XYZ file of C-alpha atoms in Angstrom:
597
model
C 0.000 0.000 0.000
C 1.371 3.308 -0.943
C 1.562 6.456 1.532
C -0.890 8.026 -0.735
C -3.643 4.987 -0.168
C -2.565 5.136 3.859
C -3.300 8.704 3.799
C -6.543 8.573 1.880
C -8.065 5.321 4.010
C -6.989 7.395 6.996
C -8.774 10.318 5.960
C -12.193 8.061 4.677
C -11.676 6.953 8.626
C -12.394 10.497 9.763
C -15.122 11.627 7.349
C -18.165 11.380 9.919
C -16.551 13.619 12.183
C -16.458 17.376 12.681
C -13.560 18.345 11.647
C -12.394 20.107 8.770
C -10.061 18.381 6.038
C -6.854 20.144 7.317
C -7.165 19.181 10.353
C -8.292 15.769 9.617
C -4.846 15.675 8.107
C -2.839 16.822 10.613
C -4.480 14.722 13.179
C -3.817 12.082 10.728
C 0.342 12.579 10.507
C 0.234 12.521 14.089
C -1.247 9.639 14.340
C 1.232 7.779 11.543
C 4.408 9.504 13.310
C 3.300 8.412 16.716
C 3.305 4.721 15.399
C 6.187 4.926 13.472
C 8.191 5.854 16.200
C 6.897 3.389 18.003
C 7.281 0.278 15.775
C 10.893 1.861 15.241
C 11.822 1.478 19.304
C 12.418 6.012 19.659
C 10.177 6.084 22.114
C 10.376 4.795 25.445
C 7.677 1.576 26.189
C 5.432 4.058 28.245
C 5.281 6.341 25.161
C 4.578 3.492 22.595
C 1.460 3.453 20.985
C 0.821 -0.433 20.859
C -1.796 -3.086 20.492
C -1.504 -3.401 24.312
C -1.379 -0.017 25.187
C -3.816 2.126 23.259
C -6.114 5.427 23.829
C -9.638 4.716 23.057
C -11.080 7.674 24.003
C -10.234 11.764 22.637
C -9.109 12.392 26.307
C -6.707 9.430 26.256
C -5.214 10.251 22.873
C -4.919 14.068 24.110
C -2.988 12.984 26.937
C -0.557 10.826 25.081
C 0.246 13.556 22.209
C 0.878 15.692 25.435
C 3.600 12.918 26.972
C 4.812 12.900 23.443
C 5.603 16.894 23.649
C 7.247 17.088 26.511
C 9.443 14.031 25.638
C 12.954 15.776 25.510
C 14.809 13.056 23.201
C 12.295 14.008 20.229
C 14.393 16.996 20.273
C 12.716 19.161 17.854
C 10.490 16.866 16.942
C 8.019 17.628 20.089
C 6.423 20.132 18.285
C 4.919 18.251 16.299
C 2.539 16.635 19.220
C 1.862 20.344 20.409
C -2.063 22.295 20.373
C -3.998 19.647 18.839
C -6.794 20.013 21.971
C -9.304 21.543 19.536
C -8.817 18.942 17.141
C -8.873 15.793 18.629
C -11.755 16.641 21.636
C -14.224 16.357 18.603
C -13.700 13.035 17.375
C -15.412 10.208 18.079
C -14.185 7.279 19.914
C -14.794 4.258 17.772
C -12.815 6.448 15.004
C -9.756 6.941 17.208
C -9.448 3.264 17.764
C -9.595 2.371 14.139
C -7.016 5.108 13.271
C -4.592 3.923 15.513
C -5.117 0.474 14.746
C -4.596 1.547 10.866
C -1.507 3.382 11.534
C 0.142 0.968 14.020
C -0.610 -1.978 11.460
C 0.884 0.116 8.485
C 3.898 0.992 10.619
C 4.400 -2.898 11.642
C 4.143 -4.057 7.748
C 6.797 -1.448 7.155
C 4.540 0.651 5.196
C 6.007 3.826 6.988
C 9.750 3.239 6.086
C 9.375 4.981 2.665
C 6.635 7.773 3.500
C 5.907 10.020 0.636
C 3.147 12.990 0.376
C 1.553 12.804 -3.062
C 1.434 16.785 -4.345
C -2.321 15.671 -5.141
C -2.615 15.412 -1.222
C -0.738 18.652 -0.761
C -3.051 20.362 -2.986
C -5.930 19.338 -1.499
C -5.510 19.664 1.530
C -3.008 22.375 2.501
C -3.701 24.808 0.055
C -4.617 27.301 2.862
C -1.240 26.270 4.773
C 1.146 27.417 2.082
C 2.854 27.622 -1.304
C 3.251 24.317 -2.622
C 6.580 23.764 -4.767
C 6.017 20.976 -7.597
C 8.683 18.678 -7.391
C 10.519 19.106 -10.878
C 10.858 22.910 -9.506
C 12.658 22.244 -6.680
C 14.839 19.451 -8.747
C 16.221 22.589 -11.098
C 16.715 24.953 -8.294
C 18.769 22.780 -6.123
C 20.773 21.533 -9.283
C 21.645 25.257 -9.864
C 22.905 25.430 -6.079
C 25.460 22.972 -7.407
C 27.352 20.337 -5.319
C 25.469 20.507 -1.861
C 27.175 17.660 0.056
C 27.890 19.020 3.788
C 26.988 22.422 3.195
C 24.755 24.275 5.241
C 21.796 25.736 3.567
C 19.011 27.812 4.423
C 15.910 27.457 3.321
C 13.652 30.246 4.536
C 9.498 30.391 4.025
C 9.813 26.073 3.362
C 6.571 25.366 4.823
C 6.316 22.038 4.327
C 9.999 21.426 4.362
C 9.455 20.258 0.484
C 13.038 21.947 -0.100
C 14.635 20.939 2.953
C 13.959 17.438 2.752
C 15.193 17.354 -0.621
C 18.757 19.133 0.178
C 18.737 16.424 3.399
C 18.417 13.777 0.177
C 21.597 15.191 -1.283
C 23.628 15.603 1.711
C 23.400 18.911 2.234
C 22.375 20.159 6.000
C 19.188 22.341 5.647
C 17.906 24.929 7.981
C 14.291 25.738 7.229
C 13.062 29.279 9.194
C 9.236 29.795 8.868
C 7.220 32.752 10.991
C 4.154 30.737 12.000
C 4.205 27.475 14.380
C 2.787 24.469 12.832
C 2.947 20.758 13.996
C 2.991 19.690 9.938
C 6.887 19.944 9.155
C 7.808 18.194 12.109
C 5.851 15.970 11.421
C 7.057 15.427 7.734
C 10.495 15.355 9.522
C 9.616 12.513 11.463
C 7.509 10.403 9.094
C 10.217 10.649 6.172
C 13.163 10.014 8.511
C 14.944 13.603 7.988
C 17.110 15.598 10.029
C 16.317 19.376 9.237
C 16.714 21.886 11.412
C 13.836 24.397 11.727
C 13.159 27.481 13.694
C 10.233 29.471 14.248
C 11.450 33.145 13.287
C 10.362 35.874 10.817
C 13.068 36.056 8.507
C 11.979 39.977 8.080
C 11.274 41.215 11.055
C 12.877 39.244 13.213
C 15.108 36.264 12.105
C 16.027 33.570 14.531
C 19.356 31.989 12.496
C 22.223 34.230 14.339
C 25.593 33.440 15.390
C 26.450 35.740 18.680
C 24.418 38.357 17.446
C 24.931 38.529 13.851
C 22.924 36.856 10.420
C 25.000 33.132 10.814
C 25.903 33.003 7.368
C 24.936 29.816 5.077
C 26.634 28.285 2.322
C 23.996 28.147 0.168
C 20.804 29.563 0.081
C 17.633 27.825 -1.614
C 14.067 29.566 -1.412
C 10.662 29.654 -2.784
C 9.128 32.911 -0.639
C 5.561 34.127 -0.764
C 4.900 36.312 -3.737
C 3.154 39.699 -3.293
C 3.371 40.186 0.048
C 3.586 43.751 1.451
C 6.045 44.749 4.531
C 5.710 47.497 7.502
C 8.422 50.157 6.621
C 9.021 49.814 9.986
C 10.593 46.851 9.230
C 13.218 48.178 7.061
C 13.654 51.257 9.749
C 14.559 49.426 12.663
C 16.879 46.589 11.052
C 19.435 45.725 12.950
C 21.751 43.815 10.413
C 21.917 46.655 7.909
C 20.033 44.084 5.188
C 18.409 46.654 3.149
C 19.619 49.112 0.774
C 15.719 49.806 -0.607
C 13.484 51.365 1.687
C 10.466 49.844 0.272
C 7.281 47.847 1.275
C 8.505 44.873 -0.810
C 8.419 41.699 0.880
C 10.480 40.123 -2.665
C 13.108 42.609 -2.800
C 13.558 42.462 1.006
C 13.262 38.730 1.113
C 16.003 39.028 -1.522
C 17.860 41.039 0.049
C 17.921 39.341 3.335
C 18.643 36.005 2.079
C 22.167 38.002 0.387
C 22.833 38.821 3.627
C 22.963 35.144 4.831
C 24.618 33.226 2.350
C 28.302 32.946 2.189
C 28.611 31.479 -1.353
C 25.262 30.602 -4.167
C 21.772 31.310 -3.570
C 19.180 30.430 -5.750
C 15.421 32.505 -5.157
C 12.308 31.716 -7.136
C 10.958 35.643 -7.751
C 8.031 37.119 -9.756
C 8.912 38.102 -12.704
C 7.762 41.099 -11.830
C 11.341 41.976 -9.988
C 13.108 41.642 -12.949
C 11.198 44.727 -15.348
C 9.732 46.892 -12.646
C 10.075 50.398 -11.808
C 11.026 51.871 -8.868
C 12.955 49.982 -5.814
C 12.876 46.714 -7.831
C 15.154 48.858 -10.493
C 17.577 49.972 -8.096
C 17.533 46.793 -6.361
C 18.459 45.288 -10.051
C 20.988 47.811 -10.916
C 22.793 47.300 -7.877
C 23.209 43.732 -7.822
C 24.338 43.878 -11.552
C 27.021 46.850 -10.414
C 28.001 44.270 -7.569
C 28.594 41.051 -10.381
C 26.307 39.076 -7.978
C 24.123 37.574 -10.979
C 24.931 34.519 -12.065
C 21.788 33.415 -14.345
C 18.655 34.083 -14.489
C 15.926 31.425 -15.832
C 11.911 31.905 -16.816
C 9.929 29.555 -15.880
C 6.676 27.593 -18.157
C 3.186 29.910 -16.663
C 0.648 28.168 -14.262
C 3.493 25.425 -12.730
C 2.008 26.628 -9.421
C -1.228 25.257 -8.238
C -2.663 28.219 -6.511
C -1.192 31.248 -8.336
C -1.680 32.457 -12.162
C 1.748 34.586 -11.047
C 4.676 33.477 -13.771
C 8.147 32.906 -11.807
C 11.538 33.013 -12.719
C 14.912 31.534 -10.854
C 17.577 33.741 -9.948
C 20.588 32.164 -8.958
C 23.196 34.605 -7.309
C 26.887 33.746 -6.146
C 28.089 36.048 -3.632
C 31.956 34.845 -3.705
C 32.736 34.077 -7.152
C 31.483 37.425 -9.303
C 30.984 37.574 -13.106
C 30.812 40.225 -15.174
C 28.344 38.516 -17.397
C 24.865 36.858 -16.636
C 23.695 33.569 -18.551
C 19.893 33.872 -19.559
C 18.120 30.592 -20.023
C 14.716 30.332 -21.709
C 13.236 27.411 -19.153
C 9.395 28.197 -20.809
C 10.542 26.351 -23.507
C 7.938 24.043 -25.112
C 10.255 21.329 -24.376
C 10.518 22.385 -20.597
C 6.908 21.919 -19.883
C 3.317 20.226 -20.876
C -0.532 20.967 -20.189
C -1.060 19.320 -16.743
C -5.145 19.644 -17.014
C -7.048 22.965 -18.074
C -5.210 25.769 -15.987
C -1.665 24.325 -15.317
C 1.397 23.348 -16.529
C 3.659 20.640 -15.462
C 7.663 21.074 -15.910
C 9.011 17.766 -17.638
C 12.952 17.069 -19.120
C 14.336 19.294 -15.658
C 17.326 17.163 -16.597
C 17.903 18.672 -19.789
C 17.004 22.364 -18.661
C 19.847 21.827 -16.001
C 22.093 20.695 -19.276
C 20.954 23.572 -21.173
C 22.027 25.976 -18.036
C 25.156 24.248 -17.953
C 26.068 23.665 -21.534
C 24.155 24.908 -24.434
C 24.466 27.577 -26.905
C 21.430 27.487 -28.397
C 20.959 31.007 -28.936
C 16.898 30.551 -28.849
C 17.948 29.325 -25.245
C 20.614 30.955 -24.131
C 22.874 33.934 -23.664
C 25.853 34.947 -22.124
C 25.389 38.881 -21.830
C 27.693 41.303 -20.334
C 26.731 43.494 -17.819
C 27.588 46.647 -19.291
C 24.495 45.933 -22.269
C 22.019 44.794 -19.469
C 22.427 48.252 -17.438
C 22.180 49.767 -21.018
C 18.658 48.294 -21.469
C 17.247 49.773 -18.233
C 18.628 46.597 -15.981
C 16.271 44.333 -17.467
C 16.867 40.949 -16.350
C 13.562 38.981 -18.554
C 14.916 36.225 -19.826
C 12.796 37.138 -23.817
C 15.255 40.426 -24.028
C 18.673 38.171 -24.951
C 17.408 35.438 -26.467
C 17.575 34.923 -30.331
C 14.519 32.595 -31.154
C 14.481 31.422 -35.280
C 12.140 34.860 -35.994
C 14.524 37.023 -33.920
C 17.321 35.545 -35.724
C 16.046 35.949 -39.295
C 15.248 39.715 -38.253
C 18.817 40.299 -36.811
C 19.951 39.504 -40.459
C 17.045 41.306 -42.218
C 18.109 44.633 -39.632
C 22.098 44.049 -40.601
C 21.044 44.773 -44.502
C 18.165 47.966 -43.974
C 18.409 51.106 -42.402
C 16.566 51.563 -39.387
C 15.555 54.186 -36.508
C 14.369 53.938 -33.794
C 10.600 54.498 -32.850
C 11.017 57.571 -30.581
C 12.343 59.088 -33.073
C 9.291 58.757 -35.343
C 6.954 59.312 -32.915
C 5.400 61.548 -30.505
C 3.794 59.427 -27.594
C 0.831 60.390 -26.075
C -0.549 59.150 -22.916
C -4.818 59.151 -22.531
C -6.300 62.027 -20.356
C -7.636 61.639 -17.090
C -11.063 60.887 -16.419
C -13.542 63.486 -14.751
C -15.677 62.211 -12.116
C -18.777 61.417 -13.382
C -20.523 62.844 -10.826
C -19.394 66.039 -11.802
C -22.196 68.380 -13.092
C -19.592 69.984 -15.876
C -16.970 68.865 -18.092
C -15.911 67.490 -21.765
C -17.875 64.638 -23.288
C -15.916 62.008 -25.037
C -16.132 59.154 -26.582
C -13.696 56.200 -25.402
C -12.086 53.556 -27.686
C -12.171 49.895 -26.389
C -10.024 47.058 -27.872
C -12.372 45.819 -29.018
C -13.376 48.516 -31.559
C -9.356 47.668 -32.944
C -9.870 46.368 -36.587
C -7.531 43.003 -37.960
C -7.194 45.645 -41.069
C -7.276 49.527 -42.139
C -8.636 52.245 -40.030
C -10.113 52.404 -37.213
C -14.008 54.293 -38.404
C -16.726 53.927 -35.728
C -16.348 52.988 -32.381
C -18.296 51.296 -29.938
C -16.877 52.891 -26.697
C -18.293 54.377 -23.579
C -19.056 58.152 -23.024
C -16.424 59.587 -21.045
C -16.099 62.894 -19.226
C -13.006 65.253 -19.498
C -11.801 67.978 -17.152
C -13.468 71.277 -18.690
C -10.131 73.103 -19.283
C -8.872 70.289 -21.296
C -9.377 72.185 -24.478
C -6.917 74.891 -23.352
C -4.263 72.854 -21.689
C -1.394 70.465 -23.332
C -4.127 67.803 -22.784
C -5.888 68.788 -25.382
C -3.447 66.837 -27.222
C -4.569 63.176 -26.097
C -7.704 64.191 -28.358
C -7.086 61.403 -31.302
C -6.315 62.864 -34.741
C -6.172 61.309 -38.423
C -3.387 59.347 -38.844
C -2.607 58.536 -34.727
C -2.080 55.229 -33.887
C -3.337 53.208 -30.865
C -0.835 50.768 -29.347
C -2.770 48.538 -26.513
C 0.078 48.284 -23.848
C -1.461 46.457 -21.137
C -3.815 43.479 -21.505
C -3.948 42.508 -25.317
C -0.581 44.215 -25.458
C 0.538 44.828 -28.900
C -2.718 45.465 -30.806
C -2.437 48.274 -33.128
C -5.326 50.228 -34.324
C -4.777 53.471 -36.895
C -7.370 56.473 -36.957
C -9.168 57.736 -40.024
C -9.306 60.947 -41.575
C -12.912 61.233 -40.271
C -12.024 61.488 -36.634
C -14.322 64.269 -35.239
C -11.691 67.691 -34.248
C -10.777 68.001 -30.245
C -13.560 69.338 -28.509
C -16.767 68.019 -27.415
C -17.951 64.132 -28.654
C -14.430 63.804 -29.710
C -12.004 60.480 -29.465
C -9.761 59.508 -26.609
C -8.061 56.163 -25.719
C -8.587 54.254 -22.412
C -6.130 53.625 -19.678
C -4.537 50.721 -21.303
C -3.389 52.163 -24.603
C -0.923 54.962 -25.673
C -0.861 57.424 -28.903
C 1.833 58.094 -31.187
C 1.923 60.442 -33.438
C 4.164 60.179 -35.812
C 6.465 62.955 -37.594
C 7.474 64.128 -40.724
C 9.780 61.809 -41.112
C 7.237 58.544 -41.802
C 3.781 58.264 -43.040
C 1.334 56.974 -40.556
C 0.255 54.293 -42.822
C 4.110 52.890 -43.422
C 4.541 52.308 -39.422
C 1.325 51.212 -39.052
C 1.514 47.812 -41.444
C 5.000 47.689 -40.071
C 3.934 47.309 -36.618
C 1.139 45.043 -37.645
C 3.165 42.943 -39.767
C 5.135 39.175 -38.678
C 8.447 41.862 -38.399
C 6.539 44.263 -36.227
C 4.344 42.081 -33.680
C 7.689 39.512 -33.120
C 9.238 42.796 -31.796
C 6.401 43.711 -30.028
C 5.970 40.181 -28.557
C 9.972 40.235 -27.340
C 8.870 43.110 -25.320
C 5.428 42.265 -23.005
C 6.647 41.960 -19.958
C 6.088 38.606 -18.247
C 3.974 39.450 -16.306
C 0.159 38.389 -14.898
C -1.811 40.799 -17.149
C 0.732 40.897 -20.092
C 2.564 44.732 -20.243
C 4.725 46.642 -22.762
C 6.982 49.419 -20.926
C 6.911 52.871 -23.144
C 10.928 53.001 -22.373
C 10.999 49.809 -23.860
C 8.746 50.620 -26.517
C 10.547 53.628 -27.809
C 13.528 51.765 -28.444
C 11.463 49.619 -31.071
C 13.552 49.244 -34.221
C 12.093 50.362 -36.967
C 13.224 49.703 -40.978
C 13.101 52.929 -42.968
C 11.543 52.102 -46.555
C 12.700 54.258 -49.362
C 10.652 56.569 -51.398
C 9.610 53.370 -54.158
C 8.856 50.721 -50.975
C 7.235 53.715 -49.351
C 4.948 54.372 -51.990
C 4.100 50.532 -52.601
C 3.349 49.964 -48.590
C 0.835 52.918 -48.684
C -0.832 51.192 -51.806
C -0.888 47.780 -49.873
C -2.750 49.717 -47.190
C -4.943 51.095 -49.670
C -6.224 48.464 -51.203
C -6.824 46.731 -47.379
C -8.931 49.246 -46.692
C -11.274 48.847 -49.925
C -11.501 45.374 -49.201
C -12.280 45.603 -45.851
C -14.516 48.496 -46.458
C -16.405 45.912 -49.477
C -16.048 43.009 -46.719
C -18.008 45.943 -44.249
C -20.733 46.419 -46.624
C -21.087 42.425 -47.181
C -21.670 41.497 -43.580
C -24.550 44.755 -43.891
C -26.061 42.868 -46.585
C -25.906 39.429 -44.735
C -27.687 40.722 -41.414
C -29.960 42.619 -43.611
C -30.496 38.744 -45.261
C -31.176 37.174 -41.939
C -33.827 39.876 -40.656
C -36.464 38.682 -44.285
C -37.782 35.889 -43.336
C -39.773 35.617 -39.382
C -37.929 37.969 -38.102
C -39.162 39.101 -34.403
C-alpha cells in the first residue's frame, strides 16, 4: 500500500466527524508519526502506541500527544505533538481506535519506512497552509545550487519542508526558518526520517538563524518565498543587520535582500517576474546587484506550474563569492521544458535537460551569455525574452544588418490618454472612449463602440488637449492585449466636445514628418513588427509593454519606391475591408427577411 492509499483510508476513517479536512490531516500525521516511532523502538515503552497499550477515548489520545511533547529526546520533533486540543476533543471514539489500529498496522508491515506525500494530497488539503513547490521545480533549483554535500543551507518560508527534505536527500544540512508554528513539518520530519533543522522566526522582522548576534551566514541559500506580500516600513527602519539598501514595502526585494545577507557562497530565489522589469525599488535593487557582479543566471519559468497562483516565476541564482561580469539567460518556458497538466496548469518535464541547457548549451533561442555593461544599457532588465535569439529574432537580426533603421522615438510623438472626470461632476468634456475591441484586424479604425467619457473642462486649453485622437494617430494597446495596433481615419471628429480619446490601457503616437502613418502602421502590424512587439510584453500576470521599452522599437526605414508601394498595400486593405463591411450589412440585412421578431 502506498503512503498516498494510507493517507486517503486514513482520511475516509475520519469523514463522519467534525472536523475540517486540514485538520483531519494533521491529526492524521500525528497519528502515523506516533506509530512509526513506536514500531521503530524512539520512544520509550510508556510512550509506545501499541496493540496493548492504546487510547480509546479523545481524552486518552490528548494525553498521550501531550507525553509525546514534553518528551525531551524528540528533540525538535516535540512540536509536532503540540495544540492539537481543539482537534482531537471532537472526534469520536470508535474512530480513534480504528485510526490507531490503521496506523500501528501500516507501521508494523513497514509501510512507513518509505513515507511520501503525493502533491495531489498537498493540494488538497493544505492549500490554505502554504505555497506548494512541484517537485521538478525544486529538482532545477537545487541543481543550480550545485554540489550541496555538507553544506549548510538555508531554506527560509519552506513550509512544508518540500526543499529541505530534498537538500537532506543530497547531503546537504538544511535549515528551514518559517514565521508561523505548525505541527505539519515536524511531522514530515519525522515520518520521512529527515534531520532538518527548523526554527520558528520571521526572517523579516525578526530572524532567529544568528551566530552571537549577527545573520549566521549559510553556504547556500535555496528559497521559494511568498509572492506579493507587502512589509511594515518599519521593518526596514529598525533593522538591525543593515540588510536593506531599498526602503520599500517589498516583501520580494527584502526577502532578496535578506537572504544576500545570509549566504556565504550561491543562492538560488524563485521571484516574480515582476522583480526583474519593474520600476522603482525593484530597479535599483536590479541595478545594484548587476554593479556588484552578484548575478549569475537568471531562468523563466513555463506559466501556471504553481497550483494556486496564475503569477509566472523566474529563478535567480546569485553567487556572492565568485562574481561575473556577465549573466547567462536561459529560456526554461521552452515548449520542451513543460506540458498541459489539465485545463489551468502546466507541469515542468525534461528538468534534466534544462539543467544541461544551463550548464552547456548555446542554443541562442535558449541561451545567452550577456555582459553586464548591455544589461544596465537596457534599463537593468533581467527577462529572460530580451537576450534570447529565437528562429524569428534571428532571421530579423539579419534582415536589420542589410536595412536602415531608426528607432521608434524618433518617429513618434507618444501620447498618454487624459484623465477621467468624475462622473458625478455636473460639468466637463464629453468624449467618446475607444475599447479594444473597436481595434480592426485591417485599415482604419471608423466607428467605435466605446463608452461616453467625461473630461476635465479646461482640457481644451491645456497640453491635454493633445490626447484628443487625430487622423493618422495610432493606438498601441500596452497592457492586456498588449501589442494590438489600431490606426485612426481621416474622419475622426476635431478636439472638442464628442471627440475620441483612448482608455487607460493604450498609448498614442503620433508620428512625424519623417514617416507616413500608414508605413509604421503595417509595419507594426506585420510578422516583423508584432515579433518585436511580442519580445517586449513583460512577463507578467496581465501581459505589459513598458513605453521606455517601446521607444527603443527598431524600426526599418523604406525608401521613397517601398514607401509608396506599402501605402498602396494599405490602400487596397482598406477597400476590401470596407467591401467586406458592406457584405456582412447585406448578410444581417439577409437574416432579418424571413420571421424575423
Amino acid at each position: 500500500m502506498s503512503s498516498k492509499e494510507i493517507l486517503w483510508q486514513l482520511l475516509n476513517i475520519f469523514r463522519g466527524s467534525f472536523l475540517t479536512i486540514n485538520n483531519s490531516f494533521e491529526l492524521i500525521l500525528q497519528i502515523l508519526a506516533w506509530a512509526k516511532l513506536s514500531v521503530n523502538e524512539e520512544l520509550p515503552p510508556n510512550l509506545r502506541l501499541s496493540q496493548g497499550s492504546k487510547p480509546n477515548t479523545s481524552e486518552l489520545l490528548l494525553d498521550s500527544f501531550n507525553k509525546l511533547s514534553e518528551y525531551s529526546k524528540l528533540s525538535e520533533n516535540k512540536v509536532a505533538f503540540e495544540n492539537i486540543t481543539p482537534i482531537v476533543s471532537t472526534v469520536p471514539s470508535n474512530e480513534i481506535v480504528t485510526a490507531l489500529d490503521f496506523a500501528l498496522d501500516a507501521a508494523q508491515n513497514k509501510l512507513l519506512d518509505h513515507f511520501d506525500i503525493s502533491e495531489e494530497l498537498y493540494i488538497s488539503v493544505l492549500s490554505e497552509k502554504g505555497l506548494f513547490i512541484p517537485k521538478e521545480v525544486i529538482e532545477v533549483m537545487s541543481s543550480l545550487a550545485g554540489n550541496l554535500e555538507g553544506k549548510s543551507v538555508y531554506c527560509p518560508y519552506d513550509t512544508f519542508c518540500l526543499i529541505a527534505h530534498h537538500v537532506s536527500e543530497y547531503g546537504g544540512k538544511p535549515s528551514v526558518e518559517i514565521p508561523w508554528r505548525s505541527p505539519i513539518p515536524r511531522l514530515i520530519n519525522i515520518l520521512t526520517s529527515s534531520n532538518v533543522h527548523m526554527v520558528i522566526g520571521d526572517p523579516l522582522r525578526q530572524p532567529s538563524l544568528l551566530n552571537e548576534a549577527e545573520l549566521y551566514k549559510f553556504d547556500t541559500s535555496i528559497a521559494f518565498p511568498p509572492f506579493g506580500t507587502k512589509v511594515d516600513i518599519e521593518v526596514v527602519n529598525k533593522d538591525l543587520f543593515n540588510r536593506f539598501e531599498e526602503k520599500t514595502s517589498s516583501g520580494s526585494v527584502l526577502t532578496l535582500r535578506h537572504i544576500i545577507a545570509q549566504t556565504k557562497e550561491k543562492a538560488v530565489i524563485a521571484l516574480p517576474s515582476s522583480i526583474l522589469f519593474g520600476r522603482g525599488v525593484e530597479h535599483t535593487l536590479r541595478k545594484n546587484l548587476l554593479l556588484s557582479e552578484l548575478i549569475e543566471a537568471v531562468i523563466n519559468m513555463p506559466p501556471a506550474l504553481l497550483p494556486f497562483t496564475p503569477i509566472p516565476f523566474s529563478i535567480l541564482v546569485l553567487n556572492i563569492r565568485s562574481k561575473s561580469s556577465t549573466v547567462r539567460f536561459v529560456n526554461g518556458a521552452a515548449e520542451k521544458f513543460s506540458t498541459k497538466a489539465g485545463r489551468n496548469r502546466t507541469k515542468l518535464v525534461n528538468w534534466e535537460s534544462l539543467i544541461e541547457t544551463f550548464q552547456n548549451s548555446n542554443d541562442e533561442a535558449l541561451t545567452a551569455n550577456v555582459p553586464i555593461k548591455e544589461i544596465l544599457k537596457n534599463d537593468a532588465n533581467l527577462e529572460v525574452c530580451r537576450y534570447l535569439l529565437p528562429p524569428k529574432q534571428k532571421v530579423i537580426k539579419n534582415l536589420f544588418s542589410k536595412s536602415v533603421t531608426r528607432k521608434l522615438k524618433e518617429l513618434v510623438k507618444f501620447l498618454r490618454p487624459s484623465k477621467l472626470f468624475p462622473q458625478s461632476e455636473s460639468e466637463g468634456t464629453l468624449a467618446l472612449e475607444l475599447s479594444i475591441l473597436d481595434f480592426p484586424d485591417y485599415g482604419y479604425l471608423r466607428k467605435p463602440h466605446g463608452r461616453e467619457v467625461l473630461l476635465s473642462p479646461s482640457i481644451l486649453n491645456s497640453k491635454e488637449k493633445e490626447s484628443f485622437l487625430c487622423p493618422g494617430d495610432i493606438i498601441i494597446a500596452t497592457k492586456g492585449s498588449a501589442g494590438k495596433i489600431a490606426i485612426i481615419s481621416d474622419d475622426v471628429p476635431p478636439p472638442g466636445p464628442n471627440a475620441w480619446v483612448v482608455n487607460q490601457s493604450c498609448l498614442i503616437m503620433r508620428s512625424t514628418k519623417d514617416i507616413d502613418p500608414r508605413v509604421l502602421f503595417i509595419y507594426l502590424c506585420s510578422k516583423v513588427g508584432q515579433t518585436l512587439l511580442a519580445s517586449i510584453i513583460s512577463e507578467a500576470t496581465v501581459p505589459l509593454i513598458q513605453l521606455n521599452q517601446l521607444k527603443e522599437l527598431d524600426i526599418i526605414v523604406s525608401n521613397v519606391e517601398e514607401t509608396k508601394s506599402i501605402i498602396r498595400t494599405f490602400e487596397e486593405q482598406v477597400q476590401i475591408q470596407s467591401e467586406i463591411n458592406a457584405l456582412n450589412k447585406k448578410l444581417e440585412h439577409l437574416s432579418k427577411v424571413h420571421w424575423f421578431l
